[in-house]
Amino acid sequence: MNDPKYQARRLGELMCEVTQSTLWQPAAAWVKNRVPSSTLVCRVGSGQATYHRFDPQYKQHQITYGLRMIQAKHQPNTASGWLSSREILKRGYFDGELSTLNLLAHTCCHEFAHLLQHSAGQRFRGSVHNRHFYTILDELHENGGANAVREELAERAGQIGMPLPEQTFELPNPSQQRAGWNVGEAVCFDHGLRDFQGEIVRVNRKTCTVHGTGKSRGTRYRVPMQMLRRAT
Ligand SMILES: [Zn+2]
């Protein structure tokens, strides 16, 4: 029971279950509409490799969660190098908080976003993490899908006696950061390839909610404070 490899494997199995129940089930009809009779198989790999691939012969999506990836996301120093950590911090997913629970939940969303990206025909050789991918991933976080994954994962892990740590790894002076921004301030930031301009309507713990102005009118984002610049 205390064997870390056994624990990581059990957590990987939970990630597979939650990917199926919380991400695949609501989307399956849409995916099958694009590629008829496609299916999804999730598995736990023995190394750290974590990926989505599509087998065109069997029309089968395969998502692999690496055992050593799961172990790495339990320690701040080994978790920080992963793309999922950078995404949480830079894009403000889960309020920009790095914890084991958030990282594993986000990993499910990241790989599932590749499945959706592939189904939409927007995965290109040499350009995997492209703007189409991030549009899909942002959407998963904005429409509640990511939170549902997080809750489901936390609940199932608790049920089998392996609660996932929710404690945040490391905070670069959030109160100091927060003090720098005010509601009503004009700001800008880079979003994908475009420059976005807007006005702060809410200051959150680590992000600001920004309503678009000018050419960005009609949009709304939660922007990590480190990405914001003052508009001049
Ligand atoms: Zn990826």
CSV table of C-alpha atoms and ligand atoms in Angstrom, one decimal:
chain,number,residue,atom,x,y,z
A,1,MET,CA,0.0,0.0,0.0
A,2,ASN,CA,2.9,2.4,0.8
A,3,ASP,CA,4.8,1.3,-2.3
A,4,PRO,CA,5.1,4.6,-4.3
A,5,LYS,CA,5.0,2.8,-7.6
A,6,TYR,CA,1.8,1.0,-6.7
A,7,GLN,CA,0.3,4.3,-5.5
A,8,ALA,CA,1.2,6.0,-8.7
A,9,ARG,CA,-0.3,3.2,-10.8
A,10,ARG,CA,-3.5,3.4,-8.8
A,11,LEU,CA,-3.6,7.2,-9.4
A,12,GLY,CA,-2.9,6.7,-13.1
A,13,GLU,CA,-5.9,4.2,-13.2
A,14,LEU,CA,-8.1,6.9,-11.6
A,15,MET,CA,-6.9,9.4,-14.2
A,16,CYS,CA,-8.0,6.9,-16.9
A,17,GLU,CA,-11.4,6.4,-15.3
A,18,VAL,CA,-12.0,10.1,-14.9
A,19,THR,CA,-10.9,10.9,-18.4
A,20,GLN,CA,-13.5,8.4,-19.6
A,21,SER,CA,-16.3,9.4,-17.4
A,22,THR,CA,-15.9,13.2,-17.2
A,23,LEU,CA,-14.2,14.2,-20.4
A,24,TRP,CA,-14.9,11.4,-23.0
A,25,GLN,CA,-18.5,10.7,-22.2
A,26,PRO,CA,-19.9,14.2,-22.8
A,27,ALA,CA,-17.8,14.6,-25.9
A,28,ALA,CA,-18.0,11.2,-27.5
A,29,ALA,CA,-21.1,11.9,-29.7
A,30,TRP,CA,-19.3,15.0,-31.1
A,31,VAL,CA,-16.1,13.0,-31.7
A,32,LYS,CA,-17.9,10.1,-33.4
A,33,ASN,CA,-19.8,12.6,-35.5
A,34,ARG,CA,-16.4,13.7,-37.0
A,35,VAL,CA,-14.8,10.3,-37.1
A,36,PRO,CA,-17.5,7.6,-37.0
A,37,SER,CA,-17.0,4.7,-34.5
A,38,SER,CA,-13.9,6.2,-32.9
A,39,THR,CA,-13.1,5.0,-29.4
A,40,LEU,CA,-10.9,5.9,-26.6
A,41,VAL,CA,-8.5,3.7,-24.6
A,42,CYS,CA,-6.6,5.1,-21.6
A,43,ARG,CA,-3.7,3.3,-20.0
A,44,VAL,CA,-0.9,3.8,-17.5
A,45,GLY,CA,2.6,3.7,-19.0
A,46,SER,CA,5.7,2.5,-17.0
A,47,GLY,CA,7.9,5.5,-17.9
A,48,GLN,CA,7.2,9.2,-17.8
A,49,ALA,CA,5.9,9.5,-21.4
A,50,THR,CA,2.4,11.0,-21.4
A,51,TYR,CA,0.7,11.5,-24.7
A,52,HIS,CA,-2.3,11.1,-26.9
A,53,ARG,CA,-2.1,9.2,-30.2
A,54,PHE,CA,-4.7,8.1,-32.7
A,55,ASP,CA,-4.6,4.8,-34.5
A,56,PRO,CA,-6.3,5.4,-37.8
A,57,GLN,CA,-6.7,1.6,-38.6
A,58,TYR,CA,-8.8,1.0,-35.5
A,59,LYS,CA,-10.0,4.6,-35.2
A,60,GLN,CA,-8.8,4.4,-31.7
A,61,HIS,CA,-7.7,7.3,-29.5
A,62,GLN,CA,-5.1,6.3,-27.0
A,63,ILE,CA,-4.1,8.3,-24.0
A,64,THR,CA,-1.1,7.2,-21.9
A,65,TYR,CA,-0.4,8.6,-18.5
A,66,GLY,CA,3.2,7.8,-17.5
A,67,LEU,CA,3.8,6.4,-14.0
A,68,ARG,CA,6.9,8.4,-13.5
A,69,MET,CA,5.1,11.6,-14.6
A,70,ILE,CA,2.6,11.0,-11.8
A,71,GLN,CA,5.4,10.5,-9.3
A,72,ALA,CA,7.2,13.6,-10.5
A,73,LYS,CA,4.1,15.8,-10.0
A,74,HIS,CA,4.2,15.0,-6.3
A,75,GLN,CA,7.3,17.1,-5.7
A,76,PRO,CA,7.7,20.8,-6.4
A,77,ASN,CA,11.2,20.5,-7.8
A,78,THR,CA,10.3,17.7,-10.2
A,79,ALA,CA,6.9,19.1,-11.1
A,80,SER,CA,8.1,22.5,-12.2
A,81,GLY,CA,9.7,21.4,-15.5
A,82,TRP,CA,6.6,20.0,-17.0
A,83,LEU,CA,4.6,21.8,-19.7
A,84,SER,CA,1.4,21.3,-17.6
A,85,SER,CA,3.1,23.3,-14.7
A,86,ARG,CA,3.9,26.2,-17.1
A,87,GLU,CA,0.4,26.1,-18.5
A,88,ILE,CA,-1.2,26.4,-15.1
A,89,LEU,CA,1.1,29.3,-14.1
A,90,LYS,CA,1.1,31.1,-17.4
A,91,ARG,CA,-2.5,30.7,-18.4
A,92,GLY,CA,-4.0,31.0,-14.9
A,93,TYR,CA,-5.7,27.6,-15.0
A,94,PHE,CA,-7.0,26.6,-11.5
A,95,ASP,CA,-6.2,30.1,-10.4
A,96,GLY,CA,-2.6,29.6,-11.4
A,97,GLU,CA,-2.0,27.2,-8.4
A,98,LEU,CA,0.4,24.3,-8.7
A,99,SER,CA,-0.5,21.4,-6.5
A,100,THR,CA,-0.4,17.6,-7.2
A,101,LEU,CA,-4.2,17.5,-7.6
A,102,ASN,CA,-4.3,20.5,-10.0
A,103,LEU,CA,-1.4,19.1,-12.0
A,104,LEU,CA,-2.9,15.7,-12.5
A,105,ALA,CA,-6.3,17.0,-13.3
A,106,HIS,CA,-4.8,19.4,-15.8
A,107,THR,CA,-2.8,16.6,-17.4
A,108,CYS,CA,-6.0,14.8,-18.1
A,109,CYS,CA,-7.4,18.0,-19.7
A,110,HIS,CA,-4.2,18.6,-21.7
A,111,GLU,CA,-4.2,15.1,-23.3
A,112,PHE,CA,-7.9,15.2,-23.9
A,113,ALA,CA,-7.5,18.6,-25.6
A,114,HIS,CA,-5.2,16.8,-28.0
A,115,LEU,CA,-7.9,14.3,-28.7
A,116,LEU,CA,-10.4,17.1,-29.5
A,117,GLN,CA,-7.8,18.9,-31.5
A,118,HIS,CA,-7.1,15.8,-33.6
A,119,SER,CA,-10.8,15.2,-34.1
A,120,ALA,CA,-11.2,18.8,-35.3
A,121,GLY,CA,-8.4,18.3,-37.8
A,122,GLN,CA,-6.2,20.9,-36.2
A,123,ARG,CA,-3.2,18.9,-35.1
A,124,PHE,CA,-0.4,19.5,-37.6
A,125,ARG,CA,3.1,18.0,-37.8
A,126,GLY,CA,5.6,20.2,-36.1
A,127,SER,CA,2.8,22.4,-34.6
A,128,VAL,CA,1.2,20.4,-31.9
A,129,HIS,CA,0.7,23.0,-29.2
A,130,ASN,CA,-0.7,25.5,-31.6
A,131,ARG,CA,-3.3,28.2,-31.1
A,132,HIS,CA,-6.1,25.7,-31.9
A,133,PHE,CA,-4.9,23.5,-29.1
A,134,TYR,CA,-4.9,26.3,-26.6
A,135,THR,CA,-8.3,27.5,-27.7
A,136,ILE,CA,-9.6,24.0,-26.9
A,137,LEU,CA,-7.7,23.8,-23.6
A,138,ASP,CA,-8.9,27.3,-22.5
A,139,GLU,CA,-12.4,26.2,-23.3
A,140,LEU,CA,-12.1,23.1,-21.1
A,141,HIS,CA,-11.1,25.3,-18.2
A,142,GLU,CA,-13.7,27.9,-18.9
A,143,ASN,CA,-16.7,25.6,-19.4
A,144,GLY,CA,-16.3,23.8,-16.1
A,145,GLY,CA,-14.9,20.5,-17.6
A,146,ALA,CA,-11.5,21.0,-15.9
A,147,ASN,CA,-13.1,21.6,-12.5
A,148,ALA,CA,-15.3,18.5,-12.9
A,149,VAL,CA,-12.2,16.5,-13.6
A,150,ARG,CA,-10.4,18.0,-10.6
A,151,GLU,CA,-13.4,17.2,-8.3
A,152,GLU,CA,-13.9,13.7,-9.6
A,153,LEU,CA,-10.2,12.9,-9.2
A,154,ALA,CA,-10.1,14.3,-5.7
A,155,GLU,CA,-13.1,12.3,-4.7
A,156,ARG,CA,-12.1,9.0,-6.2
A,157,ALA,CA,-8.5,9.3,-4.7
A,158,GLY,CA,-10.0,10.0,-1.3
A,159,GLN,CA,-12.3,7.0,-1.6
A,160,ILE,CA,-9.3,4.6,-2.1
A,161,GLY,CA,-7.4,6.2,0.7
A,162,MET,CA,-4.9,8.1,-1.4
A,163,PRO,CA,-6.0,11.7,-1.0
A,164,LEU,CA,-4.3,13.9,-3.6
A,165,PRO,CA,-2.4,16.9,-2.1
A,166,GLU,CA,-4.1,20.2,-2.7
A,167,GLN,CA,-1.5,22.2,-1.0
A,168,THR,CA,0.0,24.8,-3.4
A,169,PHE,CA,3.7,24.2,-4.1
A,170,GLU,CA,5.1,27.6,-4.1
A,171,LEU,CA,3.7,31.1,-4.3
A,172,PRO,CA,5.8,34.0,-5.7
A,173,ASN,CA,4.5,36.7,-3.2
A,174,PRO,CA,0.9,36.7,-4.3
A,175,SER,CA,-0.2,39.5,-1.9
A,176,GLN,CA,2.6,41.7,-3.2
A,177,GLN,CA,1.6,40.9,-6.8
A,178,ARG,CA,-2.1,41.5,-6.1
A,179,ALA,CA,-1.5,44.9,-4.6
A,180,GLY,CA,-0.2,46.2,-7.9
A,181,TRP,CA,-3.4,45.9,-9.8
A,182,ASN,CA,-6.7,47.8,-9.5
A,183,VAL,CA,-10.2,47.4,-10.9
A,184,GLY,CA,-10.7,49.8,-13.8
A,185,GLU,CA,-7.1,49.9,-14.8
A,186,ALA,CA,-6.3,49.6,-18.6
A,187,VAL,CA,-4.0,46.7,-19.3
A,188,CYS,CA,-2.7,44.6,-22.2
A,189,PHE,CA,-1.2,41.2,-22.6
A,190,ASP,CA,-0.2,38.8,-25.4
A,191,HIS,CA,-2.7,36.2,-26.1
A,192,GLY,CA,-1.4,33.6,-28.5
A,193,LEU,CA,-0.2,35.6,-31.5
A,194,ARG,CA,-2.4,38.6,-30.8
A,195,ASP,CA,-2.1,41.5,-28.5
A,196,PHE,CA,-5.1,41.9,-26.3
A,197,GLN,CA,-6.2,45.1,-24.6
A,198,GLY,CA,-8.8,45.5,-21.8
A,199,GLU,CA,-9.8,46.8,-18.5
A,200,ILE,CA,-9.5,45.0,-15.1
A,201,VAL,CA,-13.0,44.2,-13.7
A,202,ARG,CA,-11.9,42.0,-10.9
A,203,VAL,CA,-8.6,41.3,-9.0
A,204,ASN,CA,-8.5,37.6,-8.0
A,205,ARG,CA,-5.9,35.8,-6.0
A,206,LYS,CA,-3.4,35.3,-8.8
A,207,THR,CA,-5.2,36.4,-11.8
A,208,CYS,CA,-7.2,39.5,-12.9
A,209,THR,CA,-10.5,39.2,-14.8
A,210,VAL,CA,-10.2,41.5,-17.8
A,211,HIS,CA,-12.9,42.6,-20.1
A,212,GLY,CA,-11.7,43.4,-23.7
A,213,THR,CA,-11.8,47.0,-24.9
A,214,GLY,CA,-11.2,48.5,-28.3
A,215,LYS,CA,-10.4,45.8,-30.9
A,216,SER,CA,-10.7,43.2,-28.1
A,217,ARG,CA,-14.2,44.2,-27.1
A,218,GLY,CA,-16.6,41.4,-26.4
A,219,THR,CA,-14.0,39.1,-24.9
A,220,ARG,CA,-13.2,38.2,-21.3
A,221,TYR,CA,-10.2,36.6,-19.8
A,222,ARG,CA,-8.7,35.6,-16.5
A,223,VAL,CA,-5.1,36.7,-16.9
A,224,PRO,CA,-2.2,35.6,-14.6
A,225,MET,CA,-0.8,38.7,-13.1
A,226,GLN,CA,2.7,38.1,-14.4
A,227,MET,CA,1.3,38.3,-17.9
A,228,LEU,CA,-0.3,41.7,-17.5
A,229,ARG,CA,1.2,45.0,-18.6
A,230,ARG,CA,-0.1,48.5,-18.0
A,231,ALA,CA,-1.5,50.0,-21.2
A,232,THR,CA,0.0,53.4,-21.9
B,1,ZN,ZN,0.7,18.1,-25.4
